[in-house]
PDB file of C-alpha atoms in Angstrom:
ATOM      1  CA  UNK A   1       0.000   0.000   0.000  1.00 46.00           C
ATOM      2  CA  UNK A   2       1.521   3.332  -1.009  1.00 50.00           C
ATOM      3  CA  UNK A   3       1.373   6.572   1.030  1.00 49.00           C
ATOM      4  CA  UNK A   4      -1.623   7.928  -0.926  1.00 49.00           C
ATOM      5  CA  UNK A   5      -3.683   4.809  -0.249  1.00 52.00           C
ATOM      6  CA  UNK A   6      -2.775   4.907   3.435  1.00 50.00           C
ATOM      7  CA  UNK A   7      -3.787   8.569   3.647  1.00 55.00           C
ATOM      8  CA  UNK A   8      -7.213   8.000   2.074  1.00 61.00           C
ATOM      9  CA  UNK A   9      -8.004   4.971   4.227  1.00 79.00           C
ATOM     10  CA  UNK A  10      -7.478   6.740   7.548  1.00 88.00           C
ATOM     11  CA  UNK A  11     -10.568   7.385   9.656  1.00 91.00           C
ATOM     12  CA  UNK A  12     -11.917  10.931   9.893  1.00 92.00           C
ATOM     13  CA  UNK A  13     -13.492  12.402  13.009  1.00 96.00           C
ATOM     14  CA  UNK A  14     -16.997  13.819  12.765  1.00 97.00           C
ATOM     15  CA  UNK A  15     -19.806  14.822  15.092  1.00 97.00           C
ATOM     16  CA  UNK A  16     -23.089  12.939  15.090  1.00 97.00           C
ATOM     17  CA  UNK A  17     -25.696  15.387  16.365  1.00 96.00           C
ATOM     18  CA  UNK A  18     -29.297  14.787  17.331  1.00 94.00           C
ATOM     19  CA  UNK A  19     -31.242  17.970  16.657  1.00 90.00           C
ATOM     20  CA  UNK A  20     -34.012  19.153  18.955  1.00 86.00           C
ATOM     21  CA  UNK A  21     -36.655  17.477  16.749  1.00 84.00           C
ATOM     22  CA  UNK A  22     -34.866  14.104  16.802  1.00 88.00           C
ATOM     23  CA  UNK A  23     -33.308  14.383  13.334  1.00 89.00           C
ATOM     24  CA  UNK A  24     -29.724  13.205  13.178  1.00 94.00           C
ATOM     25  CA  UNK A  25     -27.020  14.899  11.144  1.00 95.00           C
ATOM     26  CA  UNK A  26     -23.250  14.768  10.803  1.00 97.00           C
ATOM     27  CA  UNK A  27     -20.785  17.661  10.812  1.00 97.00           C
ATOM     28  CA  UNK A  28     -17.022  17.658  10.373  1.00 95.00           C
ATOM     29  CA  UNK A  29     -15.190  17.699  13.682  1.00 96.00           C
ATOM     30  CA  UNK A  30     -13.839  21.223  13.122  1.00 95.00           C
ATOM     31  CA  UNK A  31     -17.256  22.710  12.331  1.00 96.00           C
ATOM     32  CA  UNK A  32     -18.650  22.266  15.856  1.00 97.00           C
ATOM     33  CA  UNK A  33     -16.868  24.867  17.957  1.00 97.00           C
ATOM     34  CA  UNK A  34     -18.821  24.994  21.220  1.00 96.00           C
ATOM     35  CA  UNK A  35     -21.758  23.498  23.075  1.00 96.00           C
ATOM     36  CA  UNK A  36     -23.755  25.986  25.099  1.00 95.00           C
ATOM     37  CA  UNK A  37     -26.884  26.037  27.217  1.00 94.00           C
ATOM     38  CA  UNK A  38     -28.787  29.098  25.995  1.00 93.00           C
ATOM     39  CA  UNK A  39     -30.946  30.738  28.621  1.00 88.00           C
ATOM     40  CA  UNK A  40     -32.340  33.605  26.588  1.00 90.00           C
ATOM     41  CA  UNK A  41     -33.428  33.612  22.955  1.00 89.00           C
ATOM     42  CA  UNK A  42     -34.624  36.715  21.195  1.00 89.00           C
ATOM     43  CA  UNK A  43     -36.967  36.842  18.223  1.00 88.00           C
ATOM     44  CA  UNK A  44     -35.755  38.906  15.294  1.00 85.00           C
ATOM     45  CA  UNK A  45     -38.747  40.451  13.505  1.00 86.00           C
ATOM     46  CA  UNK A  46     -39.076  40.171   9.759  1.00 81.00           C
ATOM     47  CA  UNK A  47     -37.192  36.898   9.345  1.00 77.00           C
ATOM     48  CA  UNK A  48     -38.676  33.533   8.377  1.00 76.00           C
ATOM     49  CA  UNK A  49     -39.704  31.436  11.393  1.00 76.00           C
ATOM     50  CA  UNK A  50     -36.908  28.885  10.933  1.00 80.00           C
ATOM     51  CA  UNK A  51     -34.291  31.610  11.420  1.00 81.00           C
ATOM     52  CA  UNK A  52     -36.072  34.179  13.564  1.00 84.00           C
ATOM     53  CA  UNK A  53     -34.354  33.338  16.841  1.00 87.00           C
ATOM     54  CA  UNK A  54     -30.901  34.317  18.007  1.00 90.00           C
ATOM     55  CA  UNK A  55     -28.908  34.790  21.179  1.00 92.00           C
ATOM     56  CA  UNK A  56     -26.051  36.883  22.459  1.00 92.00           C
ATOM     57  CA  UNK A  57     -22.889  34.906  23.135  1.00 94.00           C
ATOM     58  CA  UNK A  58     -19.470  36.407  23.942  1.00 93.00           C
ATOM     59  CA  UNK A  59     -20.623  39.779  22.591  1.00 92.00           C
ATOM     60  CA  UNK A  60     -21.725  38.219  19.296  1.00 91.00           C
ATOM     61  CA  UNK A  61     -25.242  37.830  17.954  1.00 89.00           C
ATOM     62  CA  UNK A  62     -25.595  34.148  16.946  1.00 92.00           C
ATOM     63  CA  UNK A  63     -28.462  33.048  14.652  1.00 90.00           C
ATOM     64  CA  UNK A  64     -30.260  29.850  15.663  1.00 90.00           C
ATOM     65  CA  UNK A  65     -31.521  27.781  12.736  1.00 88.00           C
ATOM     66  CA  UNK A  66     -34.476  25.468  13.345  1.00 85.00           C
ATOM     67  CA  UNK A  67     -33.983  22.894  10.603  1.00 83.00           C
ATOM     68  CA  UNK A  68     -37.084  20.972  11.650  1.00 77.00           C
ATOM     69  CA  UNK A  69     -39.210  24.012  10.881  1.00 75.00           C
ATOM     70  CA  UNK A  70     -37.375  24.638   7.625  1.00 76.00           C
ATOM     71  CA  UNK A  71     -37.815  21.058   6.434  1.00 75.00           C
ATOM     72  CA  UNK A  72     -41.367  20.433   7.581  1.00 71.00           C
ATOM     73  CA  UNK A  73     -42.940  23.814   8.439  1.00 63.00           C
ATOM     74  CA  UNK A  74     -43.856  22.399  11.864  1.00 62.00           C
ATOM     75  CA  UNK A  75     -44.729  25.042  14.444  1.00 59.00           C
ATOM     76  CA  UNK A  76     -41.818  26.148  16.560  1.00 58.00           C
ATOM     77  CA  UNK A  77     -41.900  25.284  20.219  1.00 60.00           C
ATOM     78  CA  UNK A  78     -38.650  26.681  21.556  1.00 60.00           C
ATOM     79  CA  UNK A  79     -37.340  24.697  24.512  1.00 57.00           C
ATOM     80  CA  UNK A  80     -36.388  26.466  27.698  1.00 61.00           C
ATOM     81  CA  UNK A  81     -32.613  26.771  27.955  1.00 60.00           C
ATOM     82  CA  UNK A  82     -31.850  24.693  24.853  1.00 83.00           C
ATOM     83  CA  UNK A  83     -28.512  23.038  24.327  1.00 93.00           C
ATOM     84  CA  UNK A  84     -27.053  24.362  21.089  1.00 94.00           C
ATOM     85  CA  UNK A  85     -24.083  23.504  18.930  1.00 96.00           C
ATOM     86  CA  UNK A  86     -22.296  26.680  17.925  1.00 96.00           C
ATOM     87  CA  UNK A  87     -20.940  25.933  14.476  1.00 96.00           C
ATOM     88  CA  UNK A  88     -18.427  27.695  12.251  1.00 94.00           C
ATOM     89  CA  UNK A  89     -18.838  28.278   8.532  1.00 90.00           C
ATOM     90  CA  UNK A  90     -17.388  30.507   5.836  1.00 85.00           C
ATOM     91  CA  UNK A  91     -19.571  33.396   4.707  1.00 77.00           C
ATOM     92  CA  UNK A  92     -18.361  32.692   1.164  1.00 70.00           C
ATOM     93  CA  UNK A  93     -16.615  29.909  -0.713  1.00 67.00           C
ATOM     94  CA  UNK A  94     -13.449  32.011  -0.446  1.00 67.00           C
ATOM     95  CA  UNK A  95     -11.131  30.338   2.101  1.00 69.00           C
ATOM     96  CA  UNK A  96      -9.603  33.711   2.996  1.00 75.00           C
ATOM     97  CA  UNK A  97     -12.888  34.918   4.532  1.00 77.00           C
ATOM     98  CA  UNK A  98     -13.205  34.875   8.310  1.00 82.00           C
ATOM     99  CA  UNK A  99     -15.301  32.171   9.888  1.00 87.00           C
ATOM    100  CA  UNK A 100     -18.857  33.060  10.895  1.00 88.00           C
ATOM    101  CA  UNK A 101     -20.830  31.456  13.723  1.00 92.00           C
ATOM    102  CA  UNK A 102     -24.338  30.045  13.789  1.00 92.00           C
ATOM    103  CA  UNK A 103     -26.175  27.593  16.032  1.00 94.00           C
ATOM    104  CA  UNK A 104     -28.316  24.479  15.805  1.00 94.00           C
ATOM    105  CA  UNK A 105     -30.573  23.359  18.700  1.00 92.00           C
ATOM    106  CA  UNK A 106     -29.759  19.901  20.046  1.00 93.00           C
ATOM    107  CA  UNK A 107     -31.661  17.188  21.887  1.00 91.00           C
ATOM    108  CA  UNK A 108     -28.512  16.079  23.723  1.00 90.00           C
ATOM    109  CA  UNK A 109     -24.743  15.987  23.611  1.00 93.00           C
ATOM    110  CA  UNK A 110     -23.184  15.130  20.251  1.00 96.00           C
ATOM    111  CA  UNK A 111     -21.166  11.975  19.740  1.00 97.00           C
ATOM    112  CA  UNK A 112     -17.673  12.085  18.226  1.00 97.00           C
ATOM    113  CA  UNK A 113     -17.481   9.299  15.650  1.00 97.00           C
ATOM    114  CA  UNK A 114     -14.839   7.918  13.339  1.00 97.00           C
ATOM    115  CA  UNK A 115     -15.809   7.465   9.691  1.00 95.00           C
ATOM    116  CA  UNK A 116     -14.011   6.049   6.701  1.00 95.00           C
ATOM    117  CA  UNK A 117     -14.216   7.346   3.130  1.00 93.00           C
ATOM    118  CA  UNK A 118     -15.851   4.040   2.142  1.00 94.00           C
ATOM    119  CA  UNK A 119     -18.884   5.045   4.225  1.00 96.00           C
ATOM    120  CA  UNK A 120     -19.758   7.855   1.797  1.00 95.00           C
ATOM    121  CA  UNK A 121     -23.040   7.420  -0.047  1.00 96.00           C
ATOM    122  CA  UNK A 122     -24.596   9.303  -2.988  1.00 95.00           C
ATOM    123  CA  UNK A 123     -26.228  12.571  -1.951  1.00 93.00           C
ATOM    124  CA  UNK A 124     -29.367  11.509  -3.814  1.00 93.00           C
ATOM    125  CA  UNK A 125     -29.819   8.614  -1.376  1.00 94.00           C
ATOM    126  CA  UNK A 126     -30.928  11.072   1.334  1.00 93.00           C
ATOM    127  CA  UNK A 127     -34.656  11.420   1.950  1.00 87.00           C
ATOM    128  CA  UNK A 128     -36.937  14.418   1.701  1.00 80.00           C
ATOM    129  CA  UNK A 129     -35.212  17.785   1.426  1.00 82.00           C
ATOM    130  CA  UNK A 130     -31.890  16.819   3.011  1.00 89.00           C
ATOM    131  CA  UNK A 131     -29.975  16.713  -0.309  1.00 90.00           C
ATOM    132  CA  UNK A 132     -30.577  20.478  -0.686  1.00 86.00           C
ATOM    133  CA  UNK A 133     -28.952  21.195   2.700  1.00 88.00           C
ATOM    134  CA  UNK A 134     -26.143  18.654   2.584  1.00 93.00           C
ATOM    135  CA  UNK A 135     -22.760  18.331   0.958  1.00 93.00           C
ATOM    136  CA  UNK A 136     -22.556  14.559   1.462  1.00 95.00           C
ATOM    137  CA  UNK A 137     -24.224  11.508   2.904  1.00 97.00           C
ATOM    138  CA  UNK A 138     -22.675   8.719   4.900  1.00 95.00           C
ATOM    139  CA  UNK A 139     -23.607   5.375   6.311  1.00 96.00           C
ATOM    140  CA  UNK A 140     -22.868   4.756   9.977  1.00 96.00           C
ATOM    141  CA  UNK A 141     -24.200   1.915  12.123  1.00 95.00           C
ATOM    142  CA  UNK A 142     -26.382   0.809   9.201  1.00 93.00           C
ATOM    143  CA  UNK A 143     -28.134   4.185   9.036  1.00 95.00           C
ATOM    144  CA  UNK A 144     -27.846   6.972   6.466  1.00 96.00           C
ATOM    145  CA  UNK A 145     -26.952  10.483   7.692  1.00 97.00           C
ATOM    146  CA  UNK A 146     -26.811  13.860   5.939  1.00 96.00           C
ATOM    147  CA  UNK A 147     -23.577  15.818   6.266  1.00 96.00           C
ATOM    148  CA  UNK A 148     -24.776  19.415   6.427  1.00 94.00           C
ATOM    149  CA  UNK A 149     -23.331  22.051   4.120  1.00 92.00           C
ATOM    150  CA  UNK A 150     -23.127  24.878   6.654  1.00 91.00           C
ATOM    151  CA  UNK A 151     -21.893  27.462   4.165  1.00 87.00           C
ATOM    152  CA  UNK A 152     -24.835  26.825   1.854  1.00 85.00           C
ATOM    153  CA  UNK A 153     -27.289  26.615   4.746  1.00 85.00           C
ATOM    154  CA  UNK A 154     -26.282  29.839   6.485  1.00 82.00           C
ATOM    155  CA  UNK A 155     -25.546  31.803   3.295  1.00 79.00           C
ATOM    156  CA  UNK A 156     -28.734  30.924   1.417  1.00 71.00           C
ATOM    157  CA  UNK A 157     -31.335  33.609   1.073  1.00 57.00           C
ATOM    158  CA  UNK A 158     -34.592  32.999   2.933  1.00 56.00           C
ATOM    159  CA  UNK A 159     -36.342  32.689  -0.452  1.00 49.00           C
ATOM    160  CA  UNK A 160     -33.996  29.910  -1.570  1.00 51.00           C
ATOM    161  CA  UNK A 161     -34.553  27.962   1.641  1.00 52.00           C
ATOM    162  CA  UNK A 162     -38.297  28.531   1.856  1.00 48.00           C
ATOM    163  CA  UNK A 163     -38.716  27.028  -1.614  1.00 47.00           C
ATOM    164  CA  UNK A 164     -37.750  23.686  -0.060  1.00 48.00           C
ATOM    165  CA  UNK A 165     -41.323  23.399   1.287  1.00 43.00           C
TER     166      UNK A 165
END
């Protein structure tokens, strides 16, 4: 086995997150920066319901995206003091841009998993609207998971995301 083959067959670390609605997603290890218990959410008027909540954290205003509402238009029932994953993404595809922060509400603590490139699956194998929000799909423990595309998700216009309904 040459060095290239060894490099591609090494496991990669990723976070398996259970969102507040029970949906499970995967993010690259470096995309999840912090876990926080949020005690106060504010509603930002004029934004679509899935993105109308935010919170102040370390003197930064962090948007909270409710993917369950975006994907299914279910009514929002914000939990009291939700656990959130504060995630980092690029505001543009340009790698020189500074990282931006956003948040996703969680049902519990994420699990750090090890995945192999062989676990990748076609994006089209994801159900419902997940292919529009994901950059990849992977199989883990005999289940298929979307790997969220945070840059696309946080940078999309509300119109582009609302058309998923």
